[in-house]
CSV table of N, CA and C in Angstrom, one decimal:
chain,number,residue,atom,x,y,z
A,15,GLY,N,-49.6,-8.1,-23.0
A,15,GLY,CA,-48.5,-7.3,-22.5
A,15,GLY,C,-47.2,-7.7,-23.2
A,16,THR,N,-46.1,-7.2,-22.7
A,16,THR,CA,-44.8,-7.5,-23.2
A,16,THR,C,-44.3,-8.9,-22.8
A,17,ARG,N,-43.2,-9.3,-23.4
A,17,ARG,CA,-42.6,-10.6,-23.0
A,17,ARG,C,-42.0,-10.4,-21.6
A,18,PRO,N,-42.0,-11.5,-20.8
A,18,PRO,CA,-41.4,-11.4,-19.5
A,18,PRO,C,-39.9,-11.0,-19.6
A,19,ARG,N,-39.6,-10.1,-18.7
A,19,ARG,CA,-38.2,-9.7,-18.6
A,19,ARG,C,-37.6,-10.5,-17.4
A,20,ILE,N,-36.4,-11.1,-17.7
A,20,ILE,CA,-35.8,-11.9,-16.7
A,20,ILE,C,-34.5,-11.2,-16.2
A,21,ILE,N,-34.4,-11.0,-14.9
A,21,ILE,CA,-33.3,-10.2,-14.4
A,21,ILE,C,-32.6,-11.1,-13.4
A,22,THR,N,-31.3,-11.4,-13.6
A,22,THR,CA,-30.5,-12.3,-12.7
A,22,THR,C,-29.6,-11.4,-11.9
A,23,GLN,N,-29.6,-11.6,-10.6
A,23,GLN,CA,-28.8,-10.9,-9.6
A,23,GLN,C,-27.9,-11.9,-8.9
A,24,LYS,N,-27.0,-11.4,-8.1
A,24,LYS,CA,-26.1,-12.3,-7.3
A,24,LYS,C,-26.7,-12.8,-6.0
A,25,SER,N,-27.7,-12.0,-5.4
A,25,SER,CA,-28.2,-12.4,-4.1
A,25,SER,C,-29.7,-12.0,-4.1
A,26,GLN,N,-30.4,-12.5,-3.1
A,26,GLN,CA,-31.8,-12.1,-2.8
A,26,GLN,C,-31.9,-10.7,-2.5
A,27,GLN,N,-31.0,-10.1,-1.8
A,27,GLN,CA,-31.0,-8.7,-1.4
A,27,GLN,C,-30.9,-7.8,-2.7
A,28,GLU,N,-30.1,-8.2,-3.6
A,28,GLU,CA,-30.0,-7.5,-4.9
A,28,GLU,C,-31.4,-7.6,-5.7
A,29,GLU,N,-32.0,-8.8,-5.6
A,29,GLU,CA,-33.3,-9.0,-6.2
A,29,GLU,C,-34.3,-8.0,-5.6
A,30,HIS,N,-34.3,-7.9,-4.3
A,30,HIS,CA,-35.2,-7.1,-3.6
A,30,HIS,C,-35.0,-5.6,-4.0
A,31,ALA,N,-33.7,-5.2,-4.1
A,31,ALA,CA,-33.4,-3.8,-4.5
A,31,ALA,C,-34.0,-3.5,-5.9
A,32,ILE,N,-33.9,-4.5,-6.8
A,32,ILE,CA,-34.5,-4.3,-8.2
A,32,ILE,C,-36.0,-4.2,-8.0
A,33,MET,N,-36.6,-5.0,-7.2
A,33,MET,CA,-38.0,-5.0,-6.9
A,33,MET,C,-38.5,-3.6,-6.5
A,34,ILE,N,-37.7,-2.9,-5.6
A,34,ILE,CA,-38.1,-1.6,-5.2
A,34,ILE,C,-37.9,-0.6,-6.4
A,35,GLU,N,-36.9,-0.7,-7.1
A,35,GLU,CA,-36.7,0.2,-8.3
A,35,GLU,C,-37.9,0.0,-9.3
A,36,LEU,N,-38.3,-1.2,-9.5
A,36,LEU,CA,-39.4,-1.4,-10.5
A,36,LEU,C,-40.7,-0.8,-10.0
A,37,ILE,N,-41.0,-1.0,-8.7
A,37,ILE,CA,-42.2,-0.5,-8.1
A,37,ILE,C,-42.2,1.1,-8.2
A,38,LYS,N,-41.1,1.7,-7.9
A,38,LYS,CA,-41.0,3.2,-8.0
A,38,LYS,C,-41.1,3.6,-9.4
A,39,GLU,N,-40.5,2.9,-10.3
A,39,GLU,CA,-40.6,3.3,-11.7
A,39,GLU,C,-42.0,3.2,-12.2
A,40,TRP,N,-42.7,2.1,-11.9
A,40,TRP,CA,-44.1,1.9,-12.3
A,40,TRP,C,-45.0,3.0,-11.6
A,41,ASN,N,-44.8,3.2,-10.3
A,41,ASN,CA,-45.6,4.3,-9.7
A,41,ASN,C,-45.4,5.6,-10.3
A,42,ALA,N,-44.2,5.9,-10.7
A,42,ALA,CA,-43.9,7.2,-11.4
A,42,ALA,C,-44.6,7.3,-12.7
A,43,SER,N,-44.8,6.2,-13.4
A,43,SER,CA,-45.5,6.2,-14.7
A,43,SER,C,-47.0,6.2,-14.5
A,44,GLY,N,-47.5,6.2,-13.3
A,44,GLY,CA,-48.9,6.3,-13.1
A,44,GLY,C,-49.6,5.0,-12.7
A,45,ILE,N,-48.9,4.0,-12.5
A,45,ILE,CA,-49.5,2.7,-12.1
A,45,ILE,C,-49.6,2.7,-10.6
A,46,GLU,N,-50.8,2.5,-10.1
A,46,GLU,CA,-51.1,2.5,-8.7
A,46,GLU,C,-50.5,1.3,-8.0
A,47,PRO,N,-50.0,1.5,-6.7
A,47,PRO,CA,-49.4,0.3,-6.0
A,47,PRO,C,-50.3,-0.9,-6.0
A,48,LYS,N,-51.6,-0.8,-5.9
A,48,LYS,CA,-52.5,-1.9,-5.8
A,48,LYS,C,-52.6,-2.7,-7.2
A,49,GLN,N,-52.1,-2.1,-8.2
A,49,GLN,CA,-52.0,-2.7,-9.5
A,49,GLN,C,-50.7,-3.4,-9.8
A,50,ILE,N,-49.9,-3.5,-8.7
A,50,ILE,CA,-48.6,-4.2,-8.8
A,50,ILE,C,-48.7,-5.4,-7.8
A,51,CYS,N,-48.2,-6.6,-8.3
A,51,CYS,CA,-48.2,-7.7,-7.4
A,51,CYS,C,-46.8,-8.4,-7.4
A,52,ILE,N,-46.3,-8.6,-6.2
A,52,ILE,CA,-45.1,-9.4,-6.0
A,52,ILE,C,-45.5,-10.8,-5.7
A,53,VAL,N,-45.0,-11.8,-6.5
A,53,VAL,CA,-45.4,-13.2,-6.3
A,53,VAL,C,-44.2,-14.0,-6.0
A,54,ALA,N,-44.3,-14.9,-5.0
A,54,ALA,CA,-43.3,-15.8,-4.6
A,54,ALA,C,-43.8,-17.2,-4.5
A,55,ARG,N,-42.9,-18.2,-4.6
A,55,ARG,CA,-43.3,-19.6,-4.6
A,55,ARG,C,-43.8,-20.0,-3.2
A,56,THR,N,-43.1,-19.5,-2.1
A,56,THR,CA,-43.5,-19.9,-0.8
A,56,THR,C,-43.8,-18.7,0.1
A,57,ALA,N,-44.6,-19.0,1.2
A,57,ALA,CA,-44.9,-18.0,2.1
A,57,ALA,C,-43.7,-17.4,2.8
A,58,LYS,N,-42.7,-18.2,3.1
A,58,LYS,CA,-41.5,-17.6,3.7
A,58,LYS,C,-40.8,-16.6,2.8
A,59,LEU,N,-40.7,-16.9,1.5
A,59,LEU,CA,-40.0,-16.0,0.6
A,59,LEU,C,-40.9,-14.7,0.5
A,60,LEU,N,-42.2,-14.9,0.5
A,60,LEU,CA,-43.1,-13.7,0.5
A,60,LEU,C,-42.9,-12.9,1.7
A,61,GLU,N,-42.8,-13.5,2.9
A,61,GLU,CA,-42.6,-12.7,4.1
A,61,GLU,C,-41.3,-11.9,4.1
A,62,ASN,N,-40.2,-12.5,3.5
A,62,ASN,CA,-38.9,-11.8,3.4
A,62,ASN,C,-39.1,-10.6,2.5
A,63,ALA,N,-39.9,-10.7,1.4
A,63,ALA,CA,-40.1,-9.6,0.5
A,63,ALA,C,-41.0,-8.5,1.2
A,64,LYS,N,-42.0,-8.9,1.9
A,64,LYS,CA,-42.8,-8.0,2.6
A,64,LYS,C,-42.0,-7.1,3.6
A,65,GLN,N,-41.1,-7.8,4.4
A,65,GLN,CA,-40.2,-7.1,5.3
A,65,GLN,C,-39.3,-6.1,4.6
A,66,TYR,N,-38.8,-6.5,3.5
A,66,TYR,CA,-37.9,-5.6,2.7
A,66,TYR,C,-38.7,-4.4,2.2
A,67,LEU,N,-39.9,-4.7,1.7
A,67,LEU,CA,-40.7,-3.6,1.2
A,67,LEU,C,-41.1,-2.6,2.3
A,68,ALA,N,-41.5,-3.1,3.5
A,68,ALA,CA,-41.8,-2.3,4.6
A,68,ALA,C,-40.6,-1.5,5.1
A,69,GLY,N,-39.5,-2.1,5.1
A,69,GLY,CA,-38.2,-1.4,5.4
A,69,GLY,C,-37.9,-0.3,4.5
A,70,ASN,N,-38.5,-0.3,3.3
A,70,ASN,CA,-38.2,0.7,2.3
A,70,ASN,C,-39.4,1.6,2.1
A,71,GLY,N,-40.3,1.6,3.1
A,71,GLY,CA,-41.5,2.5,3.1
A,71,GLY,C,-42.6,2.2,2.1
A,72,ILE,N,-42.6,0.9,1.6
A,72,ILE,CA,-43.7,0.5,0.7
A,72,ILE,C,-44.7,-0.4,1.4
A,73,SER,N,-45.9,0.1,1.4
A,73,SER,CA,-47.0,-0.7,2.1
A,73,SER,C,-47.4,-1.8,1.2
A,74,THR,N,-47.9,-2.9,1.8
A,74,THR,CA,-48.3,-4.0,1.1
A,74,THR,C,-49.7,-4.5,1.6
A,75,TYR,N,-50.3,-5.3,0.8
A,75,TYR,CA,-51.6,-5.9,1.1
A,75,TYR,C,-51.4,-7.4,0.7
A,76,GLU,N,-51.4,-8.3,1.6
A,76,GLU,CA,-51.2,-9.7,1.3
A,76,GLU,C,-52.5,-10.4,0.9
A,77,ILE,N,-52.6,-11.0,-0.2
A,77,ILE,CA,-53.7,-11.7,-0.7
A,77,ILE,C,-53.5,-13.2,-0.2
A,78,LYS,N,-54.4,-13.6,0.7
A,78,LYS,CA,-54.3,-14.9,1.3
A,78,LYS,C,-55.6,-15.7,0.9
A,79,ASN,N,-55.5,-17.0,1.3
A,79,ASN,CA,-56.7,-17.8,1.1
A,79,ASN,C,-57.9,-17.3,2.0
A,80,THR,N,-57.6,-16.6,3.1
A,80,THR,CA,-58.6,-16.2,4.0
A,80,THR,C,-59.1,-14.8,3.7
A,81,ASN,N,-58.6,-14.2,2.7
A,81,ASN,CA,-59.2,-12.9,2.3
A,81,ASN,C,-59.1,-12.7,0.7
A,82,VAL,N,-59.9,-11.9,0.2
A,82,VAL,CA,-59.9,-11.6,-1.2
A,82,VAL,C,-59.1,-10.3,-1.4
A,83,ASP,N,-58.8,-10.0,-2.7
A,83,ASP,CA,-58.1,-8.8,-3.0
A,83,ASP,C,-59.1,-7.6,-2.9
A,84,ASP,N,-59.1,-6.9,-1.7
A,84,ASP,CA,-60.0,-5.8,-1.5
A,84,ASP,C,-59.4,-4.6,-2.2
A,85,GLU,N,-60.0,-4.2,-3.3
A,85,GLU,CA,-59.5,-3.1,-4.2
A,85,GLU,C,-59.6,-1.8,-3.5
A,86,MET,N,-60.4,-1.7,-2.4
A,86,MET,CA,-60.5,-0.4,-1.7
A,86,MET,C,-59.3,-0.1,-0.8
A,87,LEU,N,-58.5,-1.2,-0.6
A,87,LEU,CA,-57.3,-1.0,0.2
A,87,LEU,C,-56.1,-0.8,-0.7
A,88,GLY,N,-55.2,0.1,-0.3
A,88,GLY,CA,-54.0,0.4,-1.1
A,88,GLY,C,-52.9,-0.6,-0.8
A,89,GLY,N,-51.8,-0.3,-1.3
A,89,GLY,CA,-50.6,-1.1,-1.1
A,89,GLY,C,-50.3,-2.0,-2.3
A,90,VAL,N,-49.0,-2.3,-2.4
A,90,VAL,CA,-48.6,-3.3,-3.4
A,90,VAL,C,-49.1,-4.6,-3.0
A,91,ARG,N,-49.6,-5.4,-3.9
A,91,ARG,CA,-50.2,-6.7,-3.6
A,91,ARG,C,-49.0,-7.7,-3.5
A,92,VAL,N,-49.1,-8.6,-2.5
A,92,VAL,CA,-48.1,-9.7,-2.4
A,92,VAL,C,-48.9,-11.0,-2.3
A,93,ALA,N,-48.4,-12.0,-2.9
A,93,ALA,CA,-49.1,-13.3,-2.8
A,93,ALA,C,-48.2,-14.5,-3.3
A,94,THR,N,-48.6,-15.6,-2.9
A,94,THR,CA,-47.9,-16.8,-3.3
A,94,THR,C,-48.4,-17.2,-4.7
A,95,MET,N,-47.6,-18.0,-5.4
A,95,MET,CA,-48.0,-18.5,-6.7
A,95,MET,C,-49.4,-19.1,-6.7
A,96,HIS,N,-49.7,-19.9,-5.7
A,96,HIS,CA,-51.0,-20.6,-5.6
A,96,HIS,C,-52.1,-19.6,-5.5
A,97,ARG,N,-51.9,-18.5,-4.8
A,97,ARG,CA,-53.0,-17.6,-4.5
A,97,ARG,C,-53.4,-16.6,-5.6
A,98,VAL,N,-52.5,-16.4,-6.5
A,98,VAL,CA,-52.8,-15.3,-7.6
A,98,VAL,C,-53.6,-15.9,-8.7
A,99,LYS,N,-53.9,-17.1,-8.7
A,99,LYS,CA,-54.7,-17.7,-9.8
A,99,LYS,C,-56.0,-17.0,-9.9
A,100,GLY,N,-56.3,-16.5,-11.2
A,100,GLY,CA,-57.6,-15.9,-11.4
A,100,GLY,C,-57.6,-14.4,-11.1
A,101,ILE,N,-56.5,-13.8,-10.7
A,101,ILE,CA,-56.4,-12.3,-10.4
A,101,ILE,C,-55.5,-11.7,-11.4
A,102,GLU,N,-55.8,-10.5,-11.9
A,102,GLU,CA,-54.9,-9.8,-12.8
A,102,GLU,C,-54.4,-8.5,-12.2
A,103,PHE,N,-53.2,-8.1,-12.6
A,103,PHE,CA,-52.6,-6.9,-12.2
A,103,PHE,C,-51.9,-6.2,-13.4
A,104,ASP,N,-51.7,-4.9,-13.4
A,104,ASP,CA,-51.0,-4.3,-14.5
A,104,ASP,C,-49.6,-4.8,-14.5
A,105,CYS,N,-48.9,-4.9,-13.4
A,105,CYS,CA,-47.5,-5.3,-13.3
A,105,CYS,C,-47.3,-6.4,-12.3
A,106,VAL,N,-46.5,-7.4,-12.6
A,106,VAL,CA,-46.2,-8.5,-11.7
A,106,VAL,C,-44.7,-8.7,-11.7
A,107,ILE,N,-44.2,-8.9,-10.4
A,107,ILE,CA,-42.8,-9.3,-10.2
A,107,ILE,C,-42.8,-10.6,-9.6
A,108,VAL,N,-42.2,-11.6,-10.3
A,108,VAL,CA,-42.1,-13.0,-9.7
A,108,VAL,C,-40.7,-13.1,-9.1
A,109,ILE,N,-40.6,-13.3,-7.8
A,109,ILE,CA,-39.2,-13.2,-7.2
A,109,ILE,C,-38.7,-14.6,-6.9
A,110,ASP,N,-37.4,-14.7,-6.7
A,110,ASP,CA,-36.7,-15.9,-6.2
A,110,ASP,C,-37.0,-17.1,-7.1
A,111,VAL,N,-37.0,-16.9,-8.4
A,111,VAL,CA,-37.2,-18.0,-9.4
A,111,VAL,C,-35.8,-18.7,-9.6
A,112,ASN,N,-35.4,-19.4,-8.5
A,112,ASN,CA,-34.1,-20.0,-8.4
A,112,ASN,C,-34.2,-21.6,-8.4
A,113,GLU,N,-33.1,-22.2,-8.7
A,113,GLU,CA,-32.9,-23.6,-8.5
A,113,GLU,C,-33.3,-24.0,-7.1
A,114,GLY,N,-34.1,-25.0,-6.9
A,114,GLY,CA,-34.5,-25.5,-5.6
A,114,GLY,C,-35.7,-24.8,-5.1
A,115,ILE,N,-36.1,-23.7,-5.7
A,115,ILE,CA,-37.4,-23.1,-5.3
A,115,ILE,C,-38.4,-23.2,-6.4
A,116,VAL,N,-38.1,-23.1,-7.6
A,116,VAL,CA,-39.0,-23.3,-8.8
A,116,VAL,C,-38.3,-24.2,-9.8
A,117,PRO,N,-38.6,-25.5,-9.8
A,117,PRO,CA,-39.5,-26.3,-8.9
A,117,PRO,C,-39.0,-26.4,-7.5
A,118,LEU,N,-39.9,-26.5,-6.6
A,118,LEU,CA,-39.6,-26.6,-5.2
A,118,LEU,C,-39.0,-28.0,-4.9
A,119,ASP,N,-37.7,-28.0,-4.3
A,119,ASP,CA,-37.0,-29.2,-4.0
A,119,ASP,C,-37.9,-30.1,-3.2
A,120,SER,N,-38.5,-29.6,-2.1
A,120,SER,CA,-39.2,-30.5,-1.2
A,120,SER,C,-40.4,-31.2,-1.9
A,121,MET,N,-41.0,-30.5,-2.9
A,121,MET,CA,-42.1,-31.1,-3.7
A,121,MET,C,-41.5,-32.2,-4.6
A,122,MET,N,-40.4,-31.9,-5.3
A,122,MET,CA,-39.8,-32.8,-6.2
A,122,MET,C,-39.3,-34.1,-5.6
A,123,GLN,N,-38.9,-34.0,-4.3
A,123,GLN,CA,-38.4,-35.1,-3.6
A,123,GLN,C,-39.5,-36.1,-3.2
A,124,THR,N,-40.7,-35.7,-3.4
A,124,THR,CA,-41.8,-36.7,-3.1
A,124,THR,C,-42.1,-37.6,-4.3
A,125,ALA,N,-41.4,-37.4,-5.4
A,125,ALA,CA,-41.6,-38.2,-6.6
A,125,ALA,C,-41.3,-39.7,-6.3
A,126,SER,N,-42.2,-40.6,-6.6
A,126,SER,CA,-41.9,-42.0,-6.4
A,126,SER,C,-41.3,-42.7,-7.6
A,127,ASP,N,-41.4,-42.1,-8.8
A,127,ASP,CA,-40.8,-42.6,-10.0
A,127,ASP,C,-40.7,-41.5,-11.0
A,128,ALA,N,-40.1,-41.9,-12.2
A,128,ALA,CA,-39.9,-40.9,-13.2
A,128,ALA,C,-41.2,-40.2,-13.7
A,129,ILE,N,-42.2,-41.0,-13.8
A,129,ILE,CA,-43.5,-40.5,-14.3
A,129,ILE,C,-44.1,-39.5,-13.3
A,130,HIS,N,-44.0,-39.9,-12.0
A,130,HIS,CA,-44.5,-38.9,-11.0
A,130,HIS,C,-43.7,-37.7,-11.0
A,131,ARG,N,-42.4,-37.8,-11.2
A,131,ARG,CA,-41.5,-36.6,-11.2
A,131,ARG,C,-41.9,-35.7,-12.3
A,132,LYS,N,-42.1,-36.3,-13.5
A,132,LYS,CA,-42.6,-35.4,-14.6
A,132,LYS,C,-43.9,-34.7,-14.3
A,133,ASP,N,-44.8,-35.4,-13.7
A,133,ASP,CA,-46.1,-34.8,-13.3
A,133,ASP,C,-45.9,-33.6,-12.3
A,134,LEU,N,-45.0,-33.8,-11.4
A,134,LEU,CA,-44.7,-32.8,-10.4
A,134,LEU,C,-44.0,-31.6,-11.1
A,135,GLU,N,-43.1,-31.9,-12.0
A,135,GLU,CA,-42.4,-30.9,-12.7
A,135,GLU,C,-43.4,-30.0,-13.6
A,136,TYR,N,-44.3,-30.7,-14.2
A,136,TYR,CA,-45.4,-30.0,-15.0
A,136,TYR,C,-46.2,-29.1,-14.1
A,137,ALA,N,-46.6,-29.6,-12.9
A,137,ALA,CA,-47.4,-28.8,-12.0
A,137,ALA,C,-46.6,-27.6,-11.5
A,138,GLU,N,-45.3,-27.7,-11.3
A,138,GLU,CA,-44.5,-26.6,-10.8
A,138,GLU,C,-44.3,-25.6,-12.0
A,139,ARG,N,-44.1,-26.1,-13.2
A,139,ARG,CA,-44.0,-25.2,-14.4
A,139,ARG,C,-45.3,-24.4,-14.6
A,140,SER,N,-46.4,-25.1,-14.3
A,140,SER,CA,-47.8,-24.5,-14.5
A,140,SER,C,-47.9,-23.4,-13.4
A,141,LEU,N,-47.4,-23.6,-12.2
A,141,LEU,CA,-47.5,-22.5,-11.2
A,141,LEU,C,-46.8,-21.3,-11.6
A,142,LEU,N,-45.6,-21.4,-12.2
A,142,LEU,CA,-44.8,-20.3,-12.7
A,142,LEU,C,-45.6,-19.6,-13.8
A,143,TYR,N,-46.2,-20.4,-14.7
A,143,TYR,CA,-46.9,-19.9,-15.8
A,143,TYR,C,-48.1,-19.0,-15.3
A,144,VAL,N,-48.8,-19.6,-14.3
A,144,VAL,CA,-49.9,-18.8,-13.7
A,144,VAL,C,-49.4,-17.5,-13.2
A,145,ALA,N,-48.3,-17.5,-12.5
A,145,ALA,CA,-47.8,-16.3,-11.9
A,145,ALA,C,-47.5,-15.2,-13.0
A,146,ILE,N,-46.8,-15.7,-14.0
A,146,ILE,CA,-46.4,-14.8,-15.1
A,146,ILE,C,-47.6,-14.2,-15.8
A,147,THR,N,-48.6,-15.0,-16.1
A,147,THR,CA,-49.7,-14.6,-16.9
A,147,THR,C,-50.7,-13.8,-16.1
A,148,ARG,N,-50.4,-13.4,-14.9
A,148,ARG,CA,-51.3,-12.5,-14.1
A,148,ARG,C,-51.1,-11.0,-14.5
A,149,ALA,N,-50.0,-10.8,-15.3
A,149,ALA,CA,-49.7,-9.4,-15.7
A,149,ALA,C,-50.4,-9.0,-16.9
A,150,LYS,N,-51.0,-7.8,-16.9
A,150,LYS,CA,-51.6,-7.3,-18.1
A,150,LYS,C,-50.7,-6.5,-19.0
A,151,LYS,N,-49.7,-5.8,-18.3
A,151,LYS,CA,-48.8,-4.9,-19.0
A,151,LYS,C,-47.3,-5.3,-18.9
A,152,ASN,N,-46.8,-5.5,-17.7
A,152,ASN,CA,-45.4,-5.8,-17.5
A,152,ASN,C,-45.2,-7.0,-16.5
A,153,VAL,N,-44.3,-7.8,-16.8
A,153,VAL,CA,-43.9,-8.9,-15.9
A,153,VAL,C,-42.4,-9.0,-15.9
A,154,VAL,N,-41.9,-9.1,-14.7
A,154,VAL,CA,-40.4,-9.2,-14.5
A,154,VAL,C,-40.2,-10.4,-13.6
A,155,VAL,N,-39.3,-11.3,-14.0
A,155,VAL,CA,-38.9,-12.5,-13.2
A,155,VAL,C,-37.5,-12.2,-12.7
A,156,LEU,N,-37.4,-12.3,-11.3
A,156,LEU,CA,-36.2,-12.1,-10.7
A,156,LEU,C,-35.6,-13.4,-10.2
A,157,THR,N,-34.3,-13.6,-10.4
A,157,THR,CA,-33.6,-14.8,-9.9
A,157,THR,C,-32.2,-14.4,-9.4
A,158,SER,N,-31.7,-15.2,-8.5
A,158,SER,CA,-30.4,-15.0,-8.0
A,158,SER,C,-29.7,-16.3,-7.8
A,159,GLY,N,-28.4,-16.3,-7.9
A,159,GLY,CA,-27.7,-17.6,-7.7
A,159,GLY,C,-27.9,-18.4,-9.0
A,160,ASN,N,-28.3,-19.7,-8.8
A,160,ASN,CA,-28.6,-20.5,-9.9
A,160,ASN,C,-30.1,-20.4,-10.3
A,161,LYS,N,-30.3,-19.9,-11.5
A,161,LYS,CA,-31.7,-19.7,-11.9
A,161,LYS,C,-32.5,-21.1,-12.1
A,162,SER,N,-33.8,-21.0,-12.0
A,162,SER,CA,-34.6,-22.1,-12.2
A,162,SER,C,-34.4,-22.8,-13.6
A,163,MET,N,-34.5,-24.1,-13.6
A,163,MET,CA,-34.3,-24.8,-14.9
A,163,MET,C,-35.4,-24.3,-15.9
A,164,PHE,N,-36.5,-23.8,-15.4
A,164,PHE,CA,-37.6,-23.3,-16.3
A,164,PHE,C,-37.3,-22.0,-17.0
A,165,LEU,N,-36.2,-21.4,-16.6
A,165,LEU,CA,-35.8,-20.1,-17.3
A,165,LEU,C,-34.7,-20.3,-18.3
A,166,ASN,N,-34.3,-21.6,-18.6
A,166,ASN,CA,-33.3,-21.9,-19.6
A,166,ASN,C,-33.9,-21.9,-21.0
């Protein structure tokens, strides 16, 4: 596919508005909702996105550890970075790639020394890589506020 497009907004709500625009644009070009996946670092961020999508009339199907991606069911796919490993979509939107989220502050604070910190940083960078490489055609990374150090 194409290189990831990085879009920086002022707020999460503006990120979500872009997310809606992209979904509508891709749907209009013939891409089915089930071939689009919204990916977030945490379940809480994913829940925020699901609520925004629902409020804008877009149905979703959450891929969780307890269920597989049932291709018979419609809806834009939503999943955490951990859950999308091994699954591909035509289009992927990775949301909230912000400082403190990617890498996740709470994860990085567990580092006992510089070497452990580097290992955690590598793991967090790998999660973002996995999310981005799930896209076969288009990938958009959304960020607001201070973007992740991985986007520099």
